[in-house]
mmCIF file of C-alpha atoms in Angstrom:
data_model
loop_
_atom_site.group_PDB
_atom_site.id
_atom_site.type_symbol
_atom_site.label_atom_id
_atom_site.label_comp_id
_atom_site.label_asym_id
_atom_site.label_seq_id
_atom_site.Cartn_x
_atom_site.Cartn_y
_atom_site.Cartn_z
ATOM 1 C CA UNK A 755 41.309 49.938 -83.893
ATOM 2 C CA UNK A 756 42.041 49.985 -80.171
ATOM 3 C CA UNK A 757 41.598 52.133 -76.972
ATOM 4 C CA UNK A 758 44.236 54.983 -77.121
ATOM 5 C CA UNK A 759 43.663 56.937 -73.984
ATOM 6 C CA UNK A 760 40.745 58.002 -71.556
ATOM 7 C CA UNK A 761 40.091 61.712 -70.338
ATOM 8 C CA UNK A 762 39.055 62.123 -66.744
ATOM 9 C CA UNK A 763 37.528 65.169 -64.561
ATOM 10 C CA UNK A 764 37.971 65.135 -60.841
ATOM 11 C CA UNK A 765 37.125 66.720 -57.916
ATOM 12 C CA UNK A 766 39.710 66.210 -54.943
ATOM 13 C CA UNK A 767 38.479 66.274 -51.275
ATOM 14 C CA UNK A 768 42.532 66.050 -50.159
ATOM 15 C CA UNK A 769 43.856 69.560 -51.206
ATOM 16 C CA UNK A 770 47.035 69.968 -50.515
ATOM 17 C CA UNK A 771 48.354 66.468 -51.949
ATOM 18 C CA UNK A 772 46.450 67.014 -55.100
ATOM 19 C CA UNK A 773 47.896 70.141 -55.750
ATOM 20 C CA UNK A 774 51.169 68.939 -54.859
ATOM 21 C CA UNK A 775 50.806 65.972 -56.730
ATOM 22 C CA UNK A 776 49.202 67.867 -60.275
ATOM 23 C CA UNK A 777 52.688 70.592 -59.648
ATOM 24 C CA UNK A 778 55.431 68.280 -59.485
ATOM 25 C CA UNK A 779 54.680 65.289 -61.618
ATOM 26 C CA UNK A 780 52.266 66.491 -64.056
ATOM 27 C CA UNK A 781 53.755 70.376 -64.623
ATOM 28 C CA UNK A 782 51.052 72.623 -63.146
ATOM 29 C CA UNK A 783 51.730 75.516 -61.229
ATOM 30 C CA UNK A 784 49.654 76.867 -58.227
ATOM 31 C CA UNK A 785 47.451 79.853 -58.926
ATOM 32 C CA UNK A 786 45.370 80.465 -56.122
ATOM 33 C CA UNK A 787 44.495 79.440 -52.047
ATOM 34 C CA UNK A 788 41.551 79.819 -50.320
ATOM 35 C CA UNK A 789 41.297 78.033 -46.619
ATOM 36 C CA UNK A 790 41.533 79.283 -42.970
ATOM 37 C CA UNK A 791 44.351 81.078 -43.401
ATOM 38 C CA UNK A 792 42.363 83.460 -45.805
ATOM 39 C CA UNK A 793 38.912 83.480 -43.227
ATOM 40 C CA UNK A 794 36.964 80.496 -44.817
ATOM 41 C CA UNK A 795 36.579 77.886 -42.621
ATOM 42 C CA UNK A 796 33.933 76.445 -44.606
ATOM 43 C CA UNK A 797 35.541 75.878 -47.537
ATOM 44 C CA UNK A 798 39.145 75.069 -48.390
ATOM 45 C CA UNK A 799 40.180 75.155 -51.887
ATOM 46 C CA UNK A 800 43.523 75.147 -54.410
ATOM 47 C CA UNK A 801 43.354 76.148 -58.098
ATOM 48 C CA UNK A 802 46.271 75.190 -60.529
ATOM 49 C CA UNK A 803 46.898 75.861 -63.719
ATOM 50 C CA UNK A 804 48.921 74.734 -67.047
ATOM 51 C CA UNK A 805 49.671 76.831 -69.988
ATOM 52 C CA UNK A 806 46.900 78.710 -70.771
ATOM 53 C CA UNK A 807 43.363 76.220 -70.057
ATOM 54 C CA UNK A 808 40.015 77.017 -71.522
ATOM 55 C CA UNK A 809 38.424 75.122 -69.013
ATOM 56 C CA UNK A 810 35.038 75.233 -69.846
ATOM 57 C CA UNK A 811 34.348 72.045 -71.384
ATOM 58 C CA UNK A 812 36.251 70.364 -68.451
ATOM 59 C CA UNK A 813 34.449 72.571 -66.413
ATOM 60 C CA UNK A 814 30.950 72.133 -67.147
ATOM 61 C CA UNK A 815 31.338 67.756 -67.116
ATOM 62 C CA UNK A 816 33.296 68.509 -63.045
ATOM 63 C CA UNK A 817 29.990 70.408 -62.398
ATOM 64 C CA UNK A 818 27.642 68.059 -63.662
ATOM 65 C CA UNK A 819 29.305 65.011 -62.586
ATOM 66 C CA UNK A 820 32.419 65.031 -60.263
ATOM 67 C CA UNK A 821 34.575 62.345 -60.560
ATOM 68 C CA UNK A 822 34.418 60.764 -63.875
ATOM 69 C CA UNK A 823 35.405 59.608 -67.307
ATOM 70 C CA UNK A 824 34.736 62.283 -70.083
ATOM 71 C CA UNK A 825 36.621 60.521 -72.787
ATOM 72 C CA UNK A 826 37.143 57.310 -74.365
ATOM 73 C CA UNK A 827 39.412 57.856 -77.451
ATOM 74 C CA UNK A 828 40.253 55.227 -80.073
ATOM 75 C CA UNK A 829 43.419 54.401 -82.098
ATOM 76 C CA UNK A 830 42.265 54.555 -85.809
ATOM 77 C CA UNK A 831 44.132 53.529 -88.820
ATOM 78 C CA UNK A 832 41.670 56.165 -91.671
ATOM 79 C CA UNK A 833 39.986 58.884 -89.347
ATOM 80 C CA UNK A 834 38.728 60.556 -92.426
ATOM 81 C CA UNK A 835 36.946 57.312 -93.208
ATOM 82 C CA UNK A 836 35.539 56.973 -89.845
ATOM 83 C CA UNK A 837 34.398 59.929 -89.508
ATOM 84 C CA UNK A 838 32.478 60.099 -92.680
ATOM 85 C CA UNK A 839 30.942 56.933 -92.340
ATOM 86 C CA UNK A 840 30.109 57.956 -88.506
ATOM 87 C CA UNK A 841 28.380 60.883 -90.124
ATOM 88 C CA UNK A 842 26.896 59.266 -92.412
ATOM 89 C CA UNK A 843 24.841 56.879 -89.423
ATOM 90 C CA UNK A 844 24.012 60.071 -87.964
ATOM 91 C CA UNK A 845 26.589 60.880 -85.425
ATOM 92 C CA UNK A 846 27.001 63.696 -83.584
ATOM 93 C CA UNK A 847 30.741 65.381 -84.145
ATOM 94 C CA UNK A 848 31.592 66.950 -80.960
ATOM 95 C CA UNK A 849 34.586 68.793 -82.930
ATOM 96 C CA UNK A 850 35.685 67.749 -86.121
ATOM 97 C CA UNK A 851 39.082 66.562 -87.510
ATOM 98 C CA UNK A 852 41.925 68.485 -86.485
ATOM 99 C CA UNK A 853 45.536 67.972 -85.673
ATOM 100 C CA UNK A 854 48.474 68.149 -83.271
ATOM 101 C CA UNK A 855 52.434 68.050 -83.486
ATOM 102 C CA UNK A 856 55.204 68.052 -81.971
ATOM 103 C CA UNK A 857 59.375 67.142 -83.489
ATOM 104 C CA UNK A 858 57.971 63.797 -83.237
ATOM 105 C CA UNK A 859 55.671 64.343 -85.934
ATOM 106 C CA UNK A 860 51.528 64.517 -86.308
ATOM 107 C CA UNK A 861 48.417 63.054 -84.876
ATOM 108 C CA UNK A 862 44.831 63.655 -86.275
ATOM 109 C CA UNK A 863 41.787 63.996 -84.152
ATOM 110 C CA UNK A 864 38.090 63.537 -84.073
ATOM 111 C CA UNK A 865 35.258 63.437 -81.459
ATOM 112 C CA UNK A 866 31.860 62.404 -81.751
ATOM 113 C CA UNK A 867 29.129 61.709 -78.621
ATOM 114 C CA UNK A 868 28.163 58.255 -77.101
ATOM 115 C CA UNK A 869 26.017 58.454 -74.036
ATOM 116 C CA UNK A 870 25.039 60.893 -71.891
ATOM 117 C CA UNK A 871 28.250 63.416 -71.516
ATOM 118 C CA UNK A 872 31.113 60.444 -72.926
ATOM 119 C CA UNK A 873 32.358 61.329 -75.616
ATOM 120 C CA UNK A 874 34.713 58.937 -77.984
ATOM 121 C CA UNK A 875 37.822 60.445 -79.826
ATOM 122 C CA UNK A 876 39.567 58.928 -83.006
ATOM 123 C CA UNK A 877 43.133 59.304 -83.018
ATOM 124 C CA UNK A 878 44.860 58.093 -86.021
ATOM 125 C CA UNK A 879 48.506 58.257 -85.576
ATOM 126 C CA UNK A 880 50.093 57.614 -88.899
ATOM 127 C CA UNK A 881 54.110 57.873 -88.945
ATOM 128 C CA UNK A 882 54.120 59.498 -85.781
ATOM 129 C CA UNK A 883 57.352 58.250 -83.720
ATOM 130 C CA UNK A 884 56.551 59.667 -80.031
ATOM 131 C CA UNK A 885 55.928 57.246 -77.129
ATOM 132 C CA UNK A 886 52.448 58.558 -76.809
ATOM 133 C CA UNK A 887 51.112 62.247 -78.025
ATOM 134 C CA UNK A 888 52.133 65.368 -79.077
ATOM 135 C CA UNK A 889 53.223 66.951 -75.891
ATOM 136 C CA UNK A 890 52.746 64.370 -72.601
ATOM 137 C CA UNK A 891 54.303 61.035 -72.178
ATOM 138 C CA UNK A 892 52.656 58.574 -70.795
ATOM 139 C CA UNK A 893 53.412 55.245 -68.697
ATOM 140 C CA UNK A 894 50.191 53.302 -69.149
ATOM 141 C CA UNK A 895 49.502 49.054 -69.392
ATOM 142 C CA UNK A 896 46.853 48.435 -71.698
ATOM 143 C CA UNK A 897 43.267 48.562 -71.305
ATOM 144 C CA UNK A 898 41.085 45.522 -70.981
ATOM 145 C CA UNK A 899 37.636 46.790 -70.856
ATOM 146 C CA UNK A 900 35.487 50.008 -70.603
ATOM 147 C CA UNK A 901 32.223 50.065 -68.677
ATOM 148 C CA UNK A 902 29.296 52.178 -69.784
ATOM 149 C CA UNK A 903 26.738 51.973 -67.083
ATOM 150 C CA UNK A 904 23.027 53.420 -68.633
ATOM 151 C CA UNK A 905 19.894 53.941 -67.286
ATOM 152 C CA UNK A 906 16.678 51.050 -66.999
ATOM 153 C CA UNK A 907 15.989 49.845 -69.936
ATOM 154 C CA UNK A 908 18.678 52.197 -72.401
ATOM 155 C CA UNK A 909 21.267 49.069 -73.059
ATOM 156 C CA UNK A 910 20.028 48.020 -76.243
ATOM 157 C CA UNK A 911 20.056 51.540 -77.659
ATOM 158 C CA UNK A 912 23.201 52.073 -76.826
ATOM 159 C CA UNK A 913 24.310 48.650 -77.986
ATOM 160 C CA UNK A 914 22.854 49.545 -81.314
ATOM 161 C CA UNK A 915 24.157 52.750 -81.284
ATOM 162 C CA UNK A 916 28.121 51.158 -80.926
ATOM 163 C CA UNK A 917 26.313 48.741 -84.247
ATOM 164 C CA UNK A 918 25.316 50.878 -86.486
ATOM 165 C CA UNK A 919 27.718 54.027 -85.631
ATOM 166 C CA UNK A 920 30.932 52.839 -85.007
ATOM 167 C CA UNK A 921 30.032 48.415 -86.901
ATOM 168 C CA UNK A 922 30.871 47.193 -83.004
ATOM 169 C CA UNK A 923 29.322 43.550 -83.067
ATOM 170 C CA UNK A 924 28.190 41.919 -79.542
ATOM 171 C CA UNK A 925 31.032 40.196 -78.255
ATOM 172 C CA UNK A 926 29.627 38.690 -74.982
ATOM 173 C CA UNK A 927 26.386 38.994 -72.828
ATOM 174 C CA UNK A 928 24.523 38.505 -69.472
ATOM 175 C CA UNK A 929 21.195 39.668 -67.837
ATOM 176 C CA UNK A 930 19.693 39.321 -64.755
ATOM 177 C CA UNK A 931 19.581 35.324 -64.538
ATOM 178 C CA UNK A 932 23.002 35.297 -63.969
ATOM 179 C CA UNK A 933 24.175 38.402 -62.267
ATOM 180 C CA UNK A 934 21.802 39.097 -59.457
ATOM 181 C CA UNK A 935 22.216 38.876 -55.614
ATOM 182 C CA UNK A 936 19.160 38.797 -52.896
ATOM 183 C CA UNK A 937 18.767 42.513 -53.612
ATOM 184 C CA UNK A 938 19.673 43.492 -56.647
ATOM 185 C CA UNK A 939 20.693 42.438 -60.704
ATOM 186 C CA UNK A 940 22.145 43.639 -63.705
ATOM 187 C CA UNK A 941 22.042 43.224 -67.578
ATOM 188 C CA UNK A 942 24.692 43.651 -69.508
ATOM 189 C CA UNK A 943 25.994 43.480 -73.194
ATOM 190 C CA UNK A 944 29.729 43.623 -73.932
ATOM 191 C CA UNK A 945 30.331 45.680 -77.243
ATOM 192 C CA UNK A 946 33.301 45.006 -79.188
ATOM 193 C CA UNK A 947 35.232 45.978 -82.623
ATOM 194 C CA UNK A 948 35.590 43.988 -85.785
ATOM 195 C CA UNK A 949 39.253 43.247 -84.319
ATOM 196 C CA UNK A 950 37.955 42.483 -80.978
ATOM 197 C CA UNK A 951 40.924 44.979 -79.910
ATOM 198 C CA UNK A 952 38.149 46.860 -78.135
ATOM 199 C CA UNK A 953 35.909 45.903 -75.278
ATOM 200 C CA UNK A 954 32.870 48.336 -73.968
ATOM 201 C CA UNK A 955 30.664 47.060 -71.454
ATOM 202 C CA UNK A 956 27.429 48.580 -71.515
ATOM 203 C CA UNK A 957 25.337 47.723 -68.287
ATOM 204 C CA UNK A 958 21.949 48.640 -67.196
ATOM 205 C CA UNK A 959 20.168 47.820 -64.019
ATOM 206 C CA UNK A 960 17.165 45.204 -63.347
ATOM 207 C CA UNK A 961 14.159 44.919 -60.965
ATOM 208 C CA UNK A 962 15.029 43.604 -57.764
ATOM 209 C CA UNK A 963 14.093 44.149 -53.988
ATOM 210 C CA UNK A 964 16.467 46.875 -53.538
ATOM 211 C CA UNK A 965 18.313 49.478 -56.049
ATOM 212 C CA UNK A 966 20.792 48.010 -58.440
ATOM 213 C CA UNK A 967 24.488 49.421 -57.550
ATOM 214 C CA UNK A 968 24.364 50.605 -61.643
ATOM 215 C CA UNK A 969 21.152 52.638 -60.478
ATOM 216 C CA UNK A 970 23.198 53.945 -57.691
ATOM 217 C CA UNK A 971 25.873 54.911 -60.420
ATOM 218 C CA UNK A 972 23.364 56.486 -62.661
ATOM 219 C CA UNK A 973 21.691 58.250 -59.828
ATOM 220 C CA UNK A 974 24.626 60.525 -58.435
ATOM 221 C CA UNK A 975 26.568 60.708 -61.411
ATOM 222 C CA UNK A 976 23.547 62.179 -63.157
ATOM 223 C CA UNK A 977 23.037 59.652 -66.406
ATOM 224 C CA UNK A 978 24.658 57.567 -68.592
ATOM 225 C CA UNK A 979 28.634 57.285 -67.589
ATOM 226 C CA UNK A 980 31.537 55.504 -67.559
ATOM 227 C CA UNK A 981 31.559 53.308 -64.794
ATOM 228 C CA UNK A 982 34.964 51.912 -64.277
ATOM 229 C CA UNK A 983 38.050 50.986 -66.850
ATOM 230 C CA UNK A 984 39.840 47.835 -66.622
ATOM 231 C CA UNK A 985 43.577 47.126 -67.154
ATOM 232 C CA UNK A 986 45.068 43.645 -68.539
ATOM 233 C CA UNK A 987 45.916 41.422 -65.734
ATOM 234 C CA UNK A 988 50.005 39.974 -65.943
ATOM 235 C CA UNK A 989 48.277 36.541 -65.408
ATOM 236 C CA UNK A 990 44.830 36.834 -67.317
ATOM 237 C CA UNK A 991 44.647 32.689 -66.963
ATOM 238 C CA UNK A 992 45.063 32.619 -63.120
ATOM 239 C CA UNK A 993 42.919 35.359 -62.973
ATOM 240 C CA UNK A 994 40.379 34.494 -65.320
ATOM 241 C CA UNK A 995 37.083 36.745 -65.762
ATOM 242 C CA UNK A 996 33.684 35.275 -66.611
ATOM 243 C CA UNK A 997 30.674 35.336 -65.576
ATOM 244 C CA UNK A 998 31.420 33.536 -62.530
ATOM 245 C CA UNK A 999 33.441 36.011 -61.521
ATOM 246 C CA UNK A 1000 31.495 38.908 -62.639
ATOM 247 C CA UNK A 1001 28.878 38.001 -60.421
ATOM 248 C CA UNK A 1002 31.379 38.206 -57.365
ATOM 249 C CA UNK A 1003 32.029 41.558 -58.641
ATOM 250 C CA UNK A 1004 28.583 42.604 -58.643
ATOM 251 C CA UNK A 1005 28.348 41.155 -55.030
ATOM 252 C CA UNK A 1006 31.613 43.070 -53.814
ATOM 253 C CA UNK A 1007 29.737 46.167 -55.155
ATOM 254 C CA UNK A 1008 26.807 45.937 -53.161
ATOM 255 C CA UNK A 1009 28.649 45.401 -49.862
ATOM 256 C CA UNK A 1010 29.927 48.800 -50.806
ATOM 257 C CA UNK A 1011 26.531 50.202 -51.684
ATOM 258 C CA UNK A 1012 24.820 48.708 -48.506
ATOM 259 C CA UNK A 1013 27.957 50.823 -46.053
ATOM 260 C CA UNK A 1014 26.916 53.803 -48.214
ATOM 261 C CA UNK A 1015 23.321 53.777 -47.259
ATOM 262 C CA UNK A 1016 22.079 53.118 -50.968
ATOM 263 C CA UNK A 1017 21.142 49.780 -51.168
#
């Protein structure tokens, strides 16, 4: 098993370059304008479309949470397997199996629910020979990590949840000892498959004299969430990432936080 691909929704405060960048490199075509030239000078907005959408699943996640992370998918060697034993530990399947193909061949697909809105999608690929998926190609490094941030005191249920759902073991951990400025701390457990392929972060705030930066996270994006998704570094050993350097994360974070107003 190991992360296959991640499904965003996003609002975009810049029109006119995100519409001209979703038309000429991802294929969409410009449907509708509404700005000063149209009398709203409140309001300024560009719709594009692809194909045909049904964009109410997209659609309700934008409204509930702006910019975010909808979908964390996995590469899976048996989906049916998977998905029966994910049923079987009381899952819920968003959609069931299905599939998608192109001349390249077939890919199988499954979705079940993790926290809050995220959802997690199997995709087993089998013999398929196409870069990525049926349809888009993709340019992509590989991931490193996957945060879930979570409200107080939710972390171990969700850690258990990634145990007994999806037999993820606890790969590394911290808590508020360690990661904690003046202000604020954080707990967090680091989820992981039985190949270790697979890294998922779940973090959830702790008491401290001012609000957490994962409260601030869980306040305006409305719950649980995907926080942020990490990509392997070209010199992981130079680099390095442990707790050490976690911490100045954190600590980065809350500079941001206090320029915000929200610490």
């Amino acid at each position: 098993m190991k992360v296959e691909k991640v499904v965003g929704t996003s609002y975009e405060d810049k029109g006119p370059k995100a519409c001209t960048y979703y038309c000429v490199r991802l294929g969409f075509q410009p449907l509708a304008y509404q700005g000063l030239e149209t009398g709203s000078r409140k309001v300024a907005a560009h719709v594009v479309r692809q194909n045909k959408p049904d964009d109410k699943e997209m659609g309700d996640h934008l409204v509930r949470h702006g910019d975010a992370t909808k979908d964390v998918a996995f590469t899976v060697e048996d989906l049916d397997e998977i998905v029966k034993r994910a049923k079987e530990r009381g899952a819920t399947i968003v959609r069931d199996i299905w599939e998608e193909s192109d001349e390249n061949g077939k890919v199988r697909f499954a979705t079940i629910q993790t926290y809050g809105d995220t959802t997690h999608t199997f995709v087993e690929r089998g013999d398929y020979q196409g870069l990525f998926l049926p349809g888009p190609s993709c340019d992509l490094e590989i991931m490193d990590h996957i945060v879930g941030n979570q409200p107080d005191l939710e972390m171990e249920d969700v850690a258990k949840w990634y145990e007994s759902t999806l037999m993820f073991h606890r790969f590394w951990s911290v808590d508020d000892t360690q990661i904690y400025t003046e202000y604020s701390a954080l707990r967090s457990i680091v989820m992981t498959n039985w190949e270790e392929t697979i890294k998922m972060p779940i973090n959830e705030p702790a008491a401290g004299k001012k609000k957490s930066q994962i409260q601030e996270y869980v306040d305006y994006y409305g719950g649980a969430g995907v926080q942020h998704i990490a990509f392997i570094s070209k010199d992981i050993i130079k680099a390095g990432f442990g707790a050490g350097n976690f911490k100045s994360l954190f600590e980065s974070f809350e500079v941001e936080q206090d320029k915000r107003g929200n610490l």
